[in-house]
Amino acid sequence: MNVKANRYNTIARQHGLHPNIPLRPILFSVVAGVVMGMSGSALADTADKRIALSNNYAGNSWRQAMLESWEEVAEEEVEKGTIAAADAFTTSENQATEQAAQIQNMILQGYDAIVVNAASPTAVNGAIKTACDAGIIVVSFDGIVTEPCAWRIAVDFQQMGRDQVKYLEGRYPDGGNLLEIRGLAGVFVDDEISAGIHEEVANTEFEVVGSVHGDWAQDVAQKAVAGILPSLPDITAVVTQGGDGYGTAQAFQATDRPIPTIIMGNRQDELQWWAEQKADSGYETISLSIAPGVSSLAFWVAQQILDGQDVAKDLTVPFLRVDQDNLEEVLNETPEGSVANQEYTLDDAKNLISSAN
C-alpha cells in the first residue's frame, strides 16, 4: 500500500460534512445473500445498514493510519455486502461544536450507526443523545464519550501512563526529573494518560519538572520542548502520549544536553530514530500506544450491534507495546510515515464482546 498517497487522498476526501464521493447503496439479491453466507464474514441482517465514522482530527500519523484502517476494512465489507455503506467524515478544525454539527448531519442523512472518535468526552453528548433517540447506534472509540446511550471502546489510558513510569522506575530506581509531553488539551485521552503518569509518579522518587502540549504531533512537540528546555534542570526521562517522541528527541539534539530516556508512541519515525540510537550507543526505551486499527474494531462492534448482538457498553482493548527485543521486527513491518498497527477482524470483535459479557 502506498501510505503517503493514501494519506493525501484521505485528507482530501475526509474534510467537511459530506464525502466527495456519493454514498454507495447496494441492492442485494438472493444470490448476494448466498455469497455472504458462504464467505462466513458477512451477515445478511446488516446488508442494508449504513455506518458513518465521525472523526474530529486528522493532523498526525496515528489519525491517518486510523482512517486508513477504517477504509481498508469497511470498504472491503461494503464490497462483500456485509454493510451498505461505511463513510468516513473528519472535521476541519477539531472543534466539538463542529463535530456535533457533523453528527447532526449524519442523523439527517439517515445512517443506522455512527462510530465516533470524539473531540471531547462530554461536549458532543447532546448530539449523540439525539442520535440515540432517533434509533441510531453510536459507538465511540479512542476519544470516547460519556453519554450513557453510547458504546465505548478504549484501552486503559491511565494504565498506559502508569506503565511508562513503572518502566522508568526499573531503569532509574533513585528517580530523577521528568518532562511530560501531553496531547490535545481537553481530550479524554490526554487527561487519562496524564492522570496515570502523575498517579504513578506520586509513588516514586521522580518529579515532573515541566509539562507541555505536543498535540500528538512531532513538529508541535519539537517546538514546545525547544521552548521549555532553557528553563528546566537536567532531565532524566520524558513521558509522552504518542506522536511526540521523535520531535522531543530532535529538540534535545539541537542543544548540548544529553538525550534522556524518551518513551515512544509507536510512530515509524520514532521507532526508526530509536533503532538508529540503539545500534549506535545501545539506547534503551519502550514504545506504546493504542493501535490505530481500533477503528476497524469499532466498525465491527457497530455491525454486531446492528445485527442484534448483545454488546456490553464498555469494551477494553490492550495497547500495543514495543520493547528493546522486538523493535527491529516491528519497525520492519511499519510503513514509512505511518504507525505500528494491528487491524481487527469480525472474530476479534466477537471474542472481545464475548469476554466482556
CSV table of C-alpha atoms in Angstrom, one decimal:
chain,number,residue,atom,x,y,z
A,1,MET,CA,0.0,0.0,0.0
A,2,ASN,CA,1.3,3.5,-0.9
A,3,VAL,CA,0.8,5.0,2.6
A,4,LYS,CA,1.7,8.6,1.6
A,5,ALA,CA,-0.6,8.6,-1.4
A,6,ASN,CA,-3.4,7.2,0.6
A,7,ARG,CA,-2.8,9.8,3.3
A,8,TYR,CA,-3.2,12.7,0.9
A,9,ASN,CA,-6.3,11.1,-0.7
A,10,THR,CA,-7.7,10.6,2.8
A,11,ILE,CA,-7.2,14.2,3.8
A,12,ALA,CA,-8.7,15.5,0.6
A,13,ARG,CA,-11.7,13.2,0.9
A,14,GLN,CA,-12.3,13.5,4.7
A,15,HIS,CA,-12.8,17.2,5.4
A,16,GLY,CA,-16.2,18.7,5.7
A,17,LEU,CA,-19.6,17.3,6.4
A,18,HIS,CA,-20.1,15.4,3.2
A,19,PRO,CA,-17.8,13.0,1.4
A,20,ASN,CA,-16.7,13.9,-2.1
A,21,ILE,CA,-17.9,10.6,-3.3
A,22,PRO,CA,-21.6,9.6,-3.3
A,23,LEU,CA,-22.9,7.1,-0.8
A,24,ARG,CA,-22.9,3.6,-2.2
A,25,PRO,CA,-26.2,1.9,-1.5
A,26,ILE,CA,-26.1,-1.6,-2.8
A,27,LEU,CA,-29.1,-3.6,-3.9
A,28,PHE,CA,-28.9,-7.1,-2.6
A,29,SER,CA,-30.3,-10.2,-4.3
A,30,VAL,CA,-30.8,-13.7,-3.1
A,31,VAL,CA,-27.6,-14.6,-4.9
A,32,ALA,CA,-25.7,-12.0,-2.9
A,33,GLY,CA,-27.1,-13.4,0.3
A,34,VAL,CA,-25.9,-16.8,-0.6
A,35,VAL,CA,-22.4,-15.5,-1.3
A,36,MET,CA,-22.3,-13.7,2.0
A,37,GLY,CA,-23.3,-16.8,3.8
A,38,MET,CA,-20.5,-18.8,2.1
A,39,SER,CA,-17.9,-16.1,3.0
A,40,GLY,CA,-18.6,-16.6,6.7
A,41,SER,CA,-17.6,-12.9,7.3
A,42,ALA,CA,-20.8,-11.2,6.3
A,43,LEU,CA,-24.3,-11.2,7.8
A,44,ALA,CA,-27.3,-10.5,5.6
A,45,ASP,CA,-29.1,-8.9,8.6
A,46,THR,CA,-26.9,-5.8,8.2
A,47,ALA,CA,-26.7,-5.8,4.4
A,48,ASP,CA,-29.0,-2.8,4.1
A,49,LYS,CA,-27.5,-0.8,7.0
A,50,ARG,CA,-25.3,2.2,6.7
A,51,ILE,CA,-22.5,3.2,9.2
A,52,ALA,CA,-20.7,6.6,9.4
A,53,LEU,CA,-17.4,7.5,11.0
A,54,SER,CA,-17.3,10.8,12.8
A,55,ASN,CA,-13.6,11.8,13.4
A,56,ASN,CA,-12.6,15.0,15.0
A,57,TYR,CA,-8.9,15.3,13.9
A,58,ALA,CA,-6.6,14.0,11.2
A,59,GLY,CA,-3.5,16.0,11.8
A,60,ASN,CA,-1.0,13.3,12.7
A,61,SER,CA,0.2,9.9,11.5
A,62,TRP,CA,-1.8,8.0,14.1
A,63,ARG,CA,-5.1,9.5,12.9
A,64,GLN,CA,-4.1,9.0,9.3
A,65,ALA,CA,-3.4,5.3,10.0
A,66,MET,CA,-6.7,5.1,11.9
A,67,LEU,CA,-8.6,6.4,8.8
A,68,GLU,CA,-6.7,4.0,6.5
A,69,SER,CA,-7.6,1.1,8.7
A,70,TRP,CA,-11.2,2.1,8.6
A,71,GLU,CA,-11.1,2.4,4.8
A,72,GLU,CA,-9.4,-0.9,4.3
A,73,VAL,CA,-11.8,-2.9,6.5
A,74,ALA,CA,-15.0,-1.0,5.9
A,75,GLU,CA,-14.7,-0.7,2.1
A,76,GLU,CA,-14.0,-4.4,1.8
A,77,GLU,CA,-17.1,-5.2,3.8
A,78,VAL,CA,-19.2,-2.9,1.6
A,79,GLU,CA,-18.0,-4.7,-1.4
A,80,LYS,CA,-18.8,-8.1,0.2
A,81,GLY,CA,-22.3,-6.9,1.1
A,82,THR,CA,-21.8,-7.1,4.9
A,83,ILE,CA,-23.0,-3.4,5.1
A,84,ALA,CA,-24.5,-1.0,2.6
A,85,ALA,CA,-22.1,1.9,3.3
A,86,ALA,CA,-19.4,2.9,5.7
A,87,ASP,CA,-18.4,6.5,5.0
A,88,ALA,CA,-15.8,8.5,6.9
A,89,PHE,CA,-16.0,12.2,7.8
A,90,THR,CA,-13.4,14.4,9.5
A,91,THR,CA,-14.0,17.8,10.9
A,92,SER,CA,-11.6,20.5,9.7
A,93,GLU,CA,-11.0,22.4,12.9
A,94,ASN,CA,-11.1,19.8,15.7
A,95,GLN,CA,-13.9,21.7,17.5
A,96,ALA,CA,-16.5,19.9,19.5
A,97,THR,CA,-19.2,22.3,18.1
A,98,GLU,CA,-18.2,21.4,14.6
A,99,GLN,CA,-18.3,17.7,15.3
A,100,ALA,CA,-21.7,18.0,17.0
A,101,ALA,CA,-23.0,19.6,13.8
A,102,GLN,CA,-21.3,16.8,11.8
A,103,ILE,CA,-23.2,14.2,13.9
A,104,GLN,CA,-26.5,16.1,13.4
A,105,ASN,CA,-25.9,16.0,9.7
A,106,MET,CA,-25.3,12.2,9.8
A,107,ILE,CA,-28.6,11.9,11.7
A,108,LEU,CA,-30.4,13.8,8.9
A,109,GLN,CA,-28.7,11.5,6.3
A,110,GLY,CA,-30.3,8.5,7.9
A,111,TYR,CA,-27.3,6.5,9.0
A,112,ASP,CA,-28.1,3.4,11.1
A,113,ALA,CA,-24.9,3.6,13.2
A,114,ILE,CA,-22.4,6.3,13.9
A,115,VAL,CA,-18.9,5.5,15.1
A,116,VAL,CA,-17.3,8.4,16.9
A,117,ASN,CA,-13.7,9.4,17.7
A,118,ALA,CA,-14.7,12.4,19.8
A,119,ALA,CA,-13.2,15.8,20.3
A,120,SER,CA,-14.5,15.8,23.9
A,121,PRO,CA,-15.9,13.2,26.2
A,122,THR,CA,-18.8,15.5,27.1
A,123,ALA,CA,-19.2,18.3,24.5
A,124,VAL,CA,-20.8,16.1,21.8
A,125,ASN,CA,-23.1,14.2,24.2
A,126,GLY,CA,-26.1,16.3,23.2
A,127,ALA,CA,-25.7,15.3,19.5
A,128,ILE,CA,-25.1,11.7,20.5
A,129,LYS,CA,-28.2,11.6,22.6
A,130,THR,CA,-30.2,13.0,19.7
A,131,ALA,CA,-28.8,10.2,17.5
A,132,CYS,CA,-29.7,7.6,20.1
A,133,ASP,CA,-33.2,9.0,20.4
A,134,ALA,CA,-33.6,8.6,16.7
A,135,GLY,CA,-32.8,4.9,17.0
A,136,ILE,CA,-29.2,5.3,15.7
A,137,ILE,CA,-26.4,3.1,17.3
A,138,VAL,CA,-23.5,5.2,18.5
A,139,VAL,CA,-20.1,3.6,19.2
A,140,SER,CA,-17.2,5.7,20.5
A,141,PHE,CA,-13.6,4.7,20.5
A,142,ASP,CA,-10.2,6.3,21.3
A,143,GLY,CA,-11.8,9.6,22.1
A,144,ILE,CA,-14.7,8.1,23.9
A,145,VAL,CA,-17.9,9.9,25.2
A,146,THR,CA,-19.7,9.8,28.5
A,147,GLU,CA,-23.3,9.8,27.1
A,148,PRO,CA,-24.8,6.6,28.6
A,149,CYS,CA,-26.6,5.6,25.4
A,150,ALA,CA,-23.3,5.2,23.5
A,151,TRP,CA,-20.9,2.3,23.5
A,152,ARG,CA,-17.2,2.9,24.3
A,153,ILE,CA,-14.1,1.1,23.1
A,154,ALA,CA,-10.8,2.2,24.7
A,155,VAL,CA,-7.5,1.0,26.1
A,156,ASP,CA,-6.9,1.7,29.8
A,157,PHE,CA,-5.2,5.0,29.1
A,158,GLN,CA,-4.4,5.6,32.8
A,159,GLN,CA,-2.6,2.3,32.8
A,160,MET,CA,-0.6,3.4,29.7
A,161,GLY,CA,0.6,6.4,31.7
A,162,ARG,CA,1.4,4.3,34.8
A,163,ASP,CA,3.3,1.7,32.7
A,164,GLN,CA,5.6,4.4,31.4
A,165,VAL,CA,6.6,5.4,34.9
A,166,LYS,CA,6.9,1.8,36.1
A,167,TYR,CA,9.4,1.1,33.3
A,168,LEU,CA,11.4,4.2,34.2
A,169,GLU,CA,11.4,3.3,37.8
A,170,GLY,CA,13.0,0.0,36.9
A,171,ARG,CA,15.7,1.8,34.9
A,172,TYR,CA,16.2,4.6,37.5
A,173,PRO,CA,15.3,3.4,41.0
A,174,ASP,CA,16.6,6.6,42.5
A,175,GLY,CA,14.2,8.7,40.4
A,176,GLY,CA,15.0,11.9,38.6
A,177,ASN,CA,13.4,14.8,36.8
A,178,LEU,CA,10.7,14.0,34.2
A,179,LEU,CA,9.4,16.2,31.4
A,180,GLU,CA,5.8,15.4,30.4
A,181,ILE,CA,4.6,15.8,26.9
A,182,ARG,CA,0.8,15.9,26.8
A,183,GLY,CA,-1.6,15.5,23.8
A,184,LEU,CA,-4.5,17.7,22.7
A,185,ALA,CA,-5.8,19.8,25.6
A,186,GLY,CA,-9.3,18.9,26.7
A,187,VAL,CA,-9.4,15.5,25.1
A,188,PHE,CA,-10.3,12.4,27.2
A,189,VAL,CA,-7.2,10.5,26.1
A,190,ASP,CA,-4.8,13.4,27.1
A,191,ASP,CA,-6.4,13.7,30.5
A,192,GLU,CA,-6.4,9.9,31.2
A,193,ILE,CA,-2.8,9.3,30.2
A,194,SER,CA,-1.6,12.3,32.2
A,195,ALA,CA,-3.6,11.2,35.3
A,196,GLY,CA,-2.0,7.8,35.1
A,197,ILE,CA,1.5,9.3,34.9
A,198,HIS,CA,1.0,11.6,37.9
A,199,GLU,CA,-0.6,8.8,40.0
A,200,GLU,CA,2.4,6.6,39.5
A,201,VAL,CA,4.9,9.4,39.9
A,202,ALA,CA,3.5,10.0,43.4
A,203,ASN,CA,4.7,6.5,44.4
A,204,THR,CA,8.3,7.1,43.2
A,205,GLU,CA,11.3,9.3,43.6
A,206,PHE,CA,10.6,11.0,40.2
A,207,GLU,CA,9.4,14.6,39.9
A,208,VAL,CA,7.6,16.1,36.9
A,209,VAL,CA,9.5,19.4,36.5
A,210,GLY,CA,7.9,20.5,33.2
A,211,SER,CA,4.9,19.9,31.0
A,212,VAL,CA,4.0,21.0,27.5
A,213,HIS,CA,1.3,20.0,25.0
A,214,GLY,CA,2.7,18.3,21.9
A,215,ASP,CA,-0.8,17.7,20.3
A,216,TRP,CA,0.4,14.2,19.4
A,217,ALA,CA,2.4,15.7,16.5
A,218,GLN,CA,6.2,15.7,16.1
A,219,ASP,CA,6.5,19.3,14.8
A,220,VAL,CA,4.3,20.7,17.6
A,221,ALA,CA,6.2,18.7,20.3
A,222,GLN,CA,9.6,19.7,19.0
A,223,LYS,CA,8.7,23.4,19.1
A,224,ALA,CA,7.1,23.1,22.6
A,225,VAL,CA,10.1,21.2,24.0
A,226,ALA,CA,12.6,23.6,22.5
A,227,GLY,CA,10.7,26.4,24.1
A,228,ILE,CA,10.7,25.0,27.7
A,229,LEU,CA,14.1,23.3,27.8
A,230,PRO,CA,16.1,26.5,28.7
A,231,SER,CA,14.1,26.8,31.9
A,232,LEU,CA,14.4,23.2,33.0
A,233,PRO,CA,17.0,21.4,35.1
A,234,ASP,CA,18.7,18.2,33.8
A,235,ILE,CA,16.1,15.7,32.5
A,236,THR,CA,16.3,12.0,33.3
A,237,ALA,CA,13.4,10.9,31.1
A,238,VAL,CA,10.5,12.1,29.1
A,239,VAL,CA,7.0,10.7,29.5
A,240,THR,CA,4.8,11.0,26.4
A,241,GLN,CA,1.5,10.2,24.7
A,242,GLY,CA,2.4,9.2,21.2
A,243,GLY,CA,3.4,11.2,18.1
A,244,ASP,CA,5.8,13.3,20.1
A,245,GLY,CA,8.8,11.2,20.8
A,246,TYR,CA,10.8,12.0,17.7
A,247,GLY,CA,10.1,15.7,17.9
A,248,THR,CA,11.2,15.6,21.5
A,249,ALA,CA,14.4,13.9,20.5
A,250,GLN,CA,15.1,16.5,17.8
A,251,ALA,CA,14.6,19.3,20.3
A,252,PHE,CA,17.2,17.7,22.7
A,253,GLN,CA,19.6,17.0,19.9
A,254,ALA,CA,19.6,20.7,19.0
A,255,THR,CA,21.1,21.5,22.4
A,256,ASP,CA,24.2,20.4,24.3
A,257,ARG,CA,22.0,18.4,26.8
A,258,PRO,CA,22.4,14.7,26.9
A,259,ILE,CA,19.5,12.7,25.4
A,260,PRO,CA,17.2,11.4,28.1
A,261,THR,CA,15.2,8.2,28.0
A,262,ILE,CA,12.2,9.2,25.8
A,263,ILE,CA,9.1,7.0,25.9
A,264,MET,CA,8.0,6.5,22.3
A,265,GLY,CA,4.5,6.1,20.8
A,266,ASN,CA,4.8,3.5,18.0
A,267,ARG,CA,5.2,6.1,15.2
A,268,GLN,CA,7.6,4.9,12.4
A,269,ASP,CA,9.9,7.9,12.7
A,270,GLU,CA,10.2,7.4,16.4
A,271,LEU,CA,11.0,3.7,16.0
A,272,GLN,CA,13.5,4.5,13.3
A,273,TRP,CA,15.3,7.0,15.5
A,274,TRP,CA,15.3,4.6,18.4
A,275,ALA,CA,16.7,1.8,16.2
A,276,GLU,CA,19.5,4.1,15.0
A,277,GLN,CA,20.4,5.2,18.5
A,278,LYS,CA,20.2,1.6,19.7
A,279,ALA,CA,22.7,0.5,17.0
A,280,ASP,CA,25.0,3.4,17.7
A,281,SER,CA,25.0,3.6,21.5
A,282,GLY,CA,22.7,0.9,22.9
A,283,TYR,CA,20.0,3.4,23.6
A,284,GLU,CA,17.1,1.8,25.5
A,285,THR,CA,13.4,2.7,25.9
A,286,ILE,CA,9.9,1.4,25.3
A,287,SER,CA,7.1,2.4,22.9
A,288,LEU,CA,3.4,2.0,23.5
A,289,SER,CA,0.1,3.3,22.1
A,290,ILE,CA,-3.4,2.2,21.2
A,291,ALA,CA,-3.3,0.6,17.7
A,292,PRO,CA,-4.8,2.9,15.0
A,293,GLY,CA,-6.6,-0.2,13.8
A,294,VAL,CA,-9.0,0.1,16.8
A,295,SER,CA,-11.2,1.9,14.2
A,296,SER,CA,-11.7,-1.4,12.4
A,297,LEU,CA,-12.7,-2.9,15.8
A,298,ALA,CA,-15.3,-0.1,16.3
A,299,PHE,CA,-16.7,-0.8,12.8
A,300,TRP,CA,-17.2,-4.5,13.7
A,301,VAL,CA,-18.7,-3.7,17.1
A,302,ALA,CA,-21.2,-1.3,15.4
A,303,GLN,CA,-22.0,-4.0,12.8
A,304,GLN,CA,-22.6,-6.6,15.5
A,305,ILE,CA,-24.9,-4.3,17.5
A,306,LEU,CA,-26.9,-3.6,14.3
A,307,ASP,CA,-27.0,-7.4,13.8
A,308,GLY,CA,-28.8,-7.6,17.1
A,309,GLN,CA,-26.0,-9.0,19.3
A,310,ASP,CA,-25.9,-8.2,23.0
A,311,VAL,CA,-22.8,-6.0,23.5
A,312,ALA,CA,-21.6,-4.5,26.8
A,313,LYS,CA,-21.4,-0.7,26.8
A,314,ASP,CA,-17.7,-0.6,27.8
A,315,LEU,CA,-15.1,-2.7,26.0
A,316,THR,CA,-11.4,-2.5,26.7
A,317,VAL,CA,-8.6,-3.5,24.4
A,318,PRO,CA,-4.8,-3.8,25.2
A,319,PHE,CA,-2.4,-1.2,23.9
A,320,LEU,CA,0.4,-2.2,21.5
A,321,ARG,CA,3.8,-2.2,23.1
A,322,VAL,CA,7.3,-2.3,21.5
A,323,ASP,CA,10.3,-3.3,23.6
A,324,GLN,CA,14.0,-3.5,23.1
A,325,ASP,CA,14.0,-7.1,21.8
A,326,ASN,CA,11.2,-6.7,19.2
A,327,LEU,CA,12.0,-3.2,18.0
A,328,GLU,CA,13.5,-4.2,14.6
A,329,GLU,CA,10.8,-6.7,13.9
A,330,VAL,CA,8.0,-4.1,14.4
A,331,LEU,CA,9.9,-1.4,12.6
A,332,ASN,CA,10.3,-3.6,9.5
A,333,GLU,CA,6.5,-4.1,9.5
A,334,THR,CA,5.6,-0.4,9.9
A,335,PRO,CA,5.4,1.6,6.6
A,336,GLU,CA,7.4,4.8,6.4
A,337,GLY,CA,5.4,7.8,7.8
A,338,SER,CA,2.9,5.5,9.5
A,339,VAL,CA,2.4,3.8,12.9
A,340,ALA,CA,2.8,0.3,14.2
A,341,ASN,CA,-0.6,-1.1,13.8
A,342,GLN,CA,-3.0,-4.0,14.3
A,343,GLU,CA,-6.3,-4.3,12.4
A,344,TYR,CA,-9.2,-6.3,13.8
A,345,THR,CA,-11.4,-8.9,12.3
A,346,LEU,CA,-15.0,-9.9,12.9
A,347,ASP,CA,-13.8,-12.8,15.0
A,348,ASP,CA,-11.7,-10.4,17.1
A,349,ALA,CA,-14.8,-8.3,17.8
A,350,LYS,CA,-16.8,-11.4,18.7
A,351,ASN,CA,-14.1,-12.5,21.1
A,352,LEU,CA,-13.9,-9.1,22.8
A,353,ILE,CA,-17.7,-8.9,23.0
A,354,SER,CA,-17.9,-12.4,24.5
A,355,SER,CA,-15.2,-11.7,27.1
A,356,ALA,CA,-17.0,-8.5,28.2
A,357,ASN,CA,-20.4,-10.1,28.6
